[in-house]
PDB file of C-alpha atoms in Angstrom:
ATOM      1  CA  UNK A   1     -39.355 -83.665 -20.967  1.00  0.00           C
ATOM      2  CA  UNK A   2     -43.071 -83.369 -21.365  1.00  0.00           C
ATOM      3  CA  UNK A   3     -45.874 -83.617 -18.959  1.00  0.00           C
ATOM      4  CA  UNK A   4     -47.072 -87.201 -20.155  1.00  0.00           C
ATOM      5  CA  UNK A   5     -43.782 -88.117 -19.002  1.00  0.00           C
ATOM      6  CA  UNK A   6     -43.611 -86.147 -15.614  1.00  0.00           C
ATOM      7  CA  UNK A   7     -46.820 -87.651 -14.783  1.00  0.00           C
ATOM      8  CA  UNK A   8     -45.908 -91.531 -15.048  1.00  0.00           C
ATOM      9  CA  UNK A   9     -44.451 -90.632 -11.978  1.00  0.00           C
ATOM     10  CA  UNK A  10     -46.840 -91.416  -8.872  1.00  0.00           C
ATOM     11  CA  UNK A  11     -45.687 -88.697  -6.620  1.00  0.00           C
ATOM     12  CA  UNK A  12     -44.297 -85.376  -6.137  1.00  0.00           C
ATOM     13  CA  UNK A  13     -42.209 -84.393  -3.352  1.00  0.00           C
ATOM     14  CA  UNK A  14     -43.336 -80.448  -2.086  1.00  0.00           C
ATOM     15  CA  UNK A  15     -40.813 -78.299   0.345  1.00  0.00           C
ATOM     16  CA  UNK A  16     -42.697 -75.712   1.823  1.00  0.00           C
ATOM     17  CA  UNK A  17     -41.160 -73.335   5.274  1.00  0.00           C
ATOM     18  CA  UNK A  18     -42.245 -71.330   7.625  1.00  0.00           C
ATOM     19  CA  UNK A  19     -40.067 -69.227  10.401  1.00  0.00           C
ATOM     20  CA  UNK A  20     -37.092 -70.867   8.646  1.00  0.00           C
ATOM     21  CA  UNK A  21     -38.702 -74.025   9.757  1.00  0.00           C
ATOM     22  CA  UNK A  22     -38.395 -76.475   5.923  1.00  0.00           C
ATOM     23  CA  UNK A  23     -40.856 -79.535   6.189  1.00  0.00           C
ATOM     24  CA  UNK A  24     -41.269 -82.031   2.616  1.00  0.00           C
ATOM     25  CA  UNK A  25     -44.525 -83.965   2.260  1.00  0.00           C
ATOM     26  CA  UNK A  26     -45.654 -86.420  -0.485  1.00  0.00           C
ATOM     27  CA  UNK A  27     -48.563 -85.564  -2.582  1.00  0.00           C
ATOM     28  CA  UNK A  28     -50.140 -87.317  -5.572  1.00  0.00           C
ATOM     29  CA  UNK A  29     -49.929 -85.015  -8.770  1.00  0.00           C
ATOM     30  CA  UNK A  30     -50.543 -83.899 -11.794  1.00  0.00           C
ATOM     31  CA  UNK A  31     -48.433 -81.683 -14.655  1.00  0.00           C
ATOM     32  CA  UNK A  32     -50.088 -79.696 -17.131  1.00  0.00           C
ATOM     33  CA  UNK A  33     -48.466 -77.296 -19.150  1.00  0.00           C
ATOM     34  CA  UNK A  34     -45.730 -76.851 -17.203  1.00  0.00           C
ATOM     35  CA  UNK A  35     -47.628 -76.154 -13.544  1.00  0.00           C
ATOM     36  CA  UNK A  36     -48.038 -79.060 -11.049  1.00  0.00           C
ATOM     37  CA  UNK A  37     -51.460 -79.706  -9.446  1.00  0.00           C
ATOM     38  CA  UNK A  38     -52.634 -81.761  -6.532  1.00  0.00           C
ATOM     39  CA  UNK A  39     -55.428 -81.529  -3.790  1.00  0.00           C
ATOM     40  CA  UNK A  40     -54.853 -80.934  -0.213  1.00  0.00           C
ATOM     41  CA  UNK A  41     -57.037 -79.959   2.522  1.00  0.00           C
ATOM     42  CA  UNK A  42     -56.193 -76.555   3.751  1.00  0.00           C
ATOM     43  CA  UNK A  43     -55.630 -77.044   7.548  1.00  0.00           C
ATOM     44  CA  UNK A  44     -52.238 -79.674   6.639  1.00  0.00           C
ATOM     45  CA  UNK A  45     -48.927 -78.394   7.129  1.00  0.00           C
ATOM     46  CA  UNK A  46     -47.810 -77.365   3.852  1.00  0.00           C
ATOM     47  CA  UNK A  47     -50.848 -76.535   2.981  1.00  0.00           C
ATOM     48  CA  UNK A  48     -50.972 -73.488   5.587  1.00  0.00           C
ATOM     49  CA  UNK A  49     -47.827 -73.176   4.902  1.00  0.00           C
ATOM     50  CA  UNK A  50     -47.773 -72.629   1.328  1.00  0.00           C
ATOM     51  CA  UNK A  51     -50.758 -70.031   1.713  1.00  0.00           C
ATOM     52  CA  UNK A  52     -48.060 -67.795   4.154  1.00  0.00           C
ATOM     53  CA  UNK A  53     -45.300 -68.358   2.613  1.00  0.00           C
ATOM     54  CA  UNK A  54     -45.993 -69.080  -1.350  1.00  0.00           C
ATOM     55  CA  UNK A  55     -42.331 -69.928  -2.273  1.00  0.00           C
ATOM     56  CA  UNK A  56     -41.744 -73.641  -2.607  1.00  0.00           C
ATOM     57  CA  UNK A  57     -39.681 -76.615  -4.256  1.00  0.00           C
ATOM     58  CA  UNK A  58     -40.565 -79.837  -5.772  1.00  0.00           C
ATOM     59  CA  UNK A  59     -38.790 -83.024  -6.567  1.00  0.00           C
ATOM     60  CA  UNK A  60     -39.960 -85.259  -8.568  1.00  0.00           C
ATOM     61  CA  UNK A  61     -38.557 -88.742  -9.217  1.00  0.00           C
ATOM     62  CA  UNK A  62     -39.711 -89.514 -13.075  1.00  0.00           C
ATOM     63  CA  UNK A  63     -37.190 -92.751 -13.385  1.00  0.00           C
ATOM     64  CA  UNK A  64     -35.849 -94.066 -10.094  1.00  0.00           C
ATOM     65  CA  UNK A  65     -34.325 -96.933 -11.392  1.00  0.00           C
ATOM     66  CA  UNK A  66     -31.124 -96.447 -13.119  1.00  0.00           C
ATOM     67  CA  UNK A  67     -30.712 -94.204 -14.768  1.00  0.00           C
ATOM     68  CA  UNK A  68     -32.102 -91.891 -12.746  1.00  0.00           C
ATOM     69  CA  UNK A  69     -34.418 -89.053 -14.346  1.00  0.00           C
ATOM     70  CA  UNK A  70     -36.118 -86.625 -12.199  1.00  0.00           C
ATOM     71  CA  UNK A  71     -37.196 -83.058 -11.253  1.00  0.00           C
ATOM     72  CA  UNK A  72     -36.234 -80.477  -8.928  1.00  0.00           C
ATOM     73  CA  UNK A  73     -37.632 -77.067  -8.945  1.00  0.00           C
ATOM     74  CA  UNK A  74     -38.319 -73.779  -7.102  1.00  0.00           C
ATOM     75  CA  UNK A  75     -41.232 -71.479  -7.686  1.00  0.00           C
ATOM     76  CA  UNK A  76     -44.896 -70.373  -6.454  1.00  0.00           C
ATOM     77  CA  UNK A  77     -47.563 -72.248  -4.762  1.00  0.00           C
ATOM     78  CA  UNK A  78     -50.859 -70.330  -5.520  1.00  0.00           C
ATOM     79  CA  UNK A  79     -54.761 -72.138  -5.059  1.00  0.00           C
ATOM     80  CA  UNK A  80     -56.908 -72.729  -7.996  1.00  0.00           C
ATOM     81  CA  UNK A  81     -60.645 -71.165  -7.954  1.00  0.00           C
ATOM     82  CA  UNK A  82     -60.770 -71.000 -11.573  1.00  0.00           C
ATOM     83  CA  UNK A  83     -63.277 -73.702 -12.962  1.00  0.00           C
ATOM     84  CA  UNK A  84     -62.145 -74.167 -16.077  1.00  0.00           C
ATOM     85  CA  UNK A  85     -58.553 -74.938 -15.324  1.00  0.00           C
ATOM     86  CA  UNK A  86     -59.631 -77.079 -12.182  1.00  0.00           C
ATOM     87  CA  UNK A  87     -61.852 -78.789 -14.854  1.00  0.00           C
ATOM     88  CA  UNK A  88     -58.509 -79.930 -17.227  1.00  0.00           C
ATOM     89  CA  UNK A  89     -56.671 -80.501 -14.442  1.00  0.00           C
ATOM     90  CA  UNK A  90     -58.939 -83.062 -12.334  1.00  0.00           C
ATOM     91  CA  UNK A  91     -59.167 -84.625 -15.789  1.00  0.00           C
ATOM     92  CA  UNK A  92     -56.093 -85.774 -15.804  1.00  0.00           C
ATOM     93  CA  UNK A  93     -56.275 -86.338 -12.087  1.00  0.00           C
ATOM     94  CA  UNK A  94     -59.125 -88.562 -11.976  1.00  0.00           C
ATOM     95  CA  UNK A  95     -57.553 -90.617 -14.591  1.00  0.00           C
ATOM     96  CA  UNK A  96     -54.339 -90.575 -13.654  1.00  0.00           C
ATOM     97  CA  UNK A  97     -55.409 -92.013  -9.471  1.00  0.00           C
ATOM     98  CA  UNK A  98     -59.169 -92.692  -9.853  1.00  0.00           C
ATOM     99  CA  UNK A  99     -60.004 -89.850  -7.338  1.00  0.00           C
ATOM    100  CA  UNK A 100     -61.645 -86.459  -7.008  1.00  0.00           C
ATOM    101  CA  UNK A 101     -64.266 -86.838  -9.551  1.00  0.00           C
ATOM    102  CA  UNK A 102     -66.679 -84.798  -8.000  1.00  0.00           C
ATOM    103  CA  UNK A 103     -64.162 -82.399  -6.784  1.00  0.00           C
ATOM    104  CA  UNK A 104     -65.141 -79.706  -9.772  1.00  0.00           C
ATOM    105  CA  UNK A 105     -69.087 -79.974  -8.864  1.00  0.00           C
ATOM    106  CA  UNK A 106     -67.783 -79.302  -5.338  1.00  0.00           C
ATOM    107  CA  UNK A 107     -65.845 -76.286  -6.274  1.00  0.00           C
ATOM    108  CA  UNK A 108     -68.826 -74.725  -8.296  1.00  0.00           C
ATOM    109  CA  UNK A 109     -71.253 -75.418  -5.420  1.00  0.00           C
ATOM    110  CA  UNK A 110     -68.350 -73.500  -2.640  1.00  0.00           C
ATOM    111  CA  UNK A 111     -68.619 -76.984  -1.007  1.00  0.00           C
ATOM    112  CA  UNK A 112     -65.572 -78.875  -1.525  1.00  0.00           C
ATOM    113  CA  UNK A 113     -63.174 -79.240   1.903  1.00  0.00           C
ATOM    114  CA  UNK A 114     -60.047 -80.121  -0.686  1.00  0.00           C
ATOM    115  CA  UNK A 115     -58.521 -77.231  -2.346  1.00  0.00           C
ATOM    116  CA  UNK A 116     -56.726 -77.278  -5.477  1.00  0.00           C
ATOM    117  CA  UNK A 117     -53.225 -76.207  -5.512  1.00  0.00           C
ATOM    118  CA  UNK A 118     -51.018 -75.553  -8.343  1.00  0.00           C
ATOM    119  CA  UNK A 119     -46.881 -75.073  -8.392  1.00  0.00           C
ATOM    120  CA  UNK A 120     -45.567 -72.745 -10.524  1.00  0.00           C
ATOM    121  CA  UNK A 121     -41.997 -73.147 -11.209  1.00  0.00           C
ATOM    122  CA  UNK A 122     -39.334 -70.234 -11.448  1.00  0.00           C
ATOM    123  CA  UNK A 123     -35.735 -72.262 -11.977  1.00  0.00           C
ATOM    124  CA  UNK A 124     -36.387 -76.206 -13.248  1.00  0.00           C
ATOM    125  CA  UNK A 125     -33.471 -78.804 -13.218  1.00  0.00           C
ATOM    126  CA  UNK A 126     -33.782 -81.553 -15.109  1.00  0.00           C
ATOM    127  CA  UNK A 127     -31.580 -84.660 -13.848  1.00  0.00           C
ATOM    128  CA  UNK A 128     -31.557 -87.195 -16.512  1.00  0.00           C
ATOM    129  CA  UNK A 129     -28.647 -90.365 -16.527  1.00  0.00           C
ATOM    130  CA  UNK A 130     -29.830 -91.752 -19.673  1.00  0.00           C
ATOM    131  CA  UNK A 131     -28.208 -88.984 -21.799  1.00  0.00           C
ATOM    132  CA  UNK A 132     -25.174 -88.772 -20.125  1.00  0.00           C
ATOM    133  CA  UNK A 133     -23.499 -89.369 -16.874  1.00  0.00           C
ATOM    134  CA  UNK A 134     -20.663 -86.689 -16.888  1.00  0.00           C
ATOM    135  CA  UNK A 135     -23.312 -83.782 -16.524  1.00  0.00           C
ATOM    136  CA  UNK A 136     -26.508 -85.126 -16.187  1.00  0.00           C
ATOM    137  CA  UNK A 137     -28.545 -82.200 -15.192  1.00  0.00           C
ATOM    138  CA  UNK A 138     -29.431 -78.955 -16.721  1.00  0.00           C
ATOM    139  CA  UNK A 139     -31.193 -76.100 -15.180  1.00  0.00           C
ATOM    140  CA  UNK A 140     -33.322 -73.694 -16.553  1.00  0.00           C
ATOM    141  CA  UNK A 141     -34.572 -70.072 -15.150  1.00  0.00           C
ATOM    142  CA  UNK A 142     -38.090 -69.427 -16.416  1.00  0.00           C
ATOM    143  CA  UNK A 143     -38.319 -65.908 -14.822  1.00  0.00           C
ATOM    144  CA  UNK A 144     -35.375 -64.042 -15.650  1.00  0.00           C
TER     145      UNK A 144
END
């Protein structure tokens, strides 16, 4: 599955804990080369969270009608400062959702409130019913 078909999908579930305390919140994303991006502000739940505790999941619902195709994954949450990957990646956001076009001028004047945050996935499973329905999902371990 490639990222032009992870991002036809208009949200992104995020699983974020802290104290052993688990809490899932919808954001709008983006995927781009294999990372997932959205903006937050910083002072939001999984937000703070995700800046204590880094270690995260995602689902992703790519095809909810049947058959189903989606995304679940484990991994790192980490923000972006770098320009030039913010740059690609509100790119993509901006025309994916019509918002944060002036989020990279922001960022290079220190003056954005958003951040940009960016999953980095560990262990992927890919859940897909349309190529067959006796095992549809396969995982995969990206950092072993």
């Amino acid at each position: 599955m490639n990222s032009k078909t992870v991002n036809q999908a208009p949200l992104m579930q995020l699983a974020t804990s802290r104290n052993n305390q688990p809490w899932v919140c919808t954001v709008y994303f983006v995927a781009l080369g294999g990372k997932f991006y959205w903006l937050s502000y910083p002072e939001r739940r999984h937000s703070e969270e995700a800046t204590d505790n880094p270690h995260a999941a995602i689902a992703i619902a790519v095809k909810q009608d049947l058959p189903v195709i989606g995304i679940q994954a484990e991994g790192d949450v980490s923000v972006i400062t770098n320009i030039a990957e913010a740059t690609k990646v509100l790119a993509l956001y901006v025309k994916k959702y019509g918002a944060g076009k002036k989020f990279v001028e922001l960022l290079k004047r220190g003056s954005n409130h958003h951040q940009l945050y960016c999953f980095t996935p560990r262990r992927v499973v890919l859940f897909d019913e349309t190529q067959t329905t006796q095992k549809p999902y396969r995982e995969i371990v990206l950092d072993d």
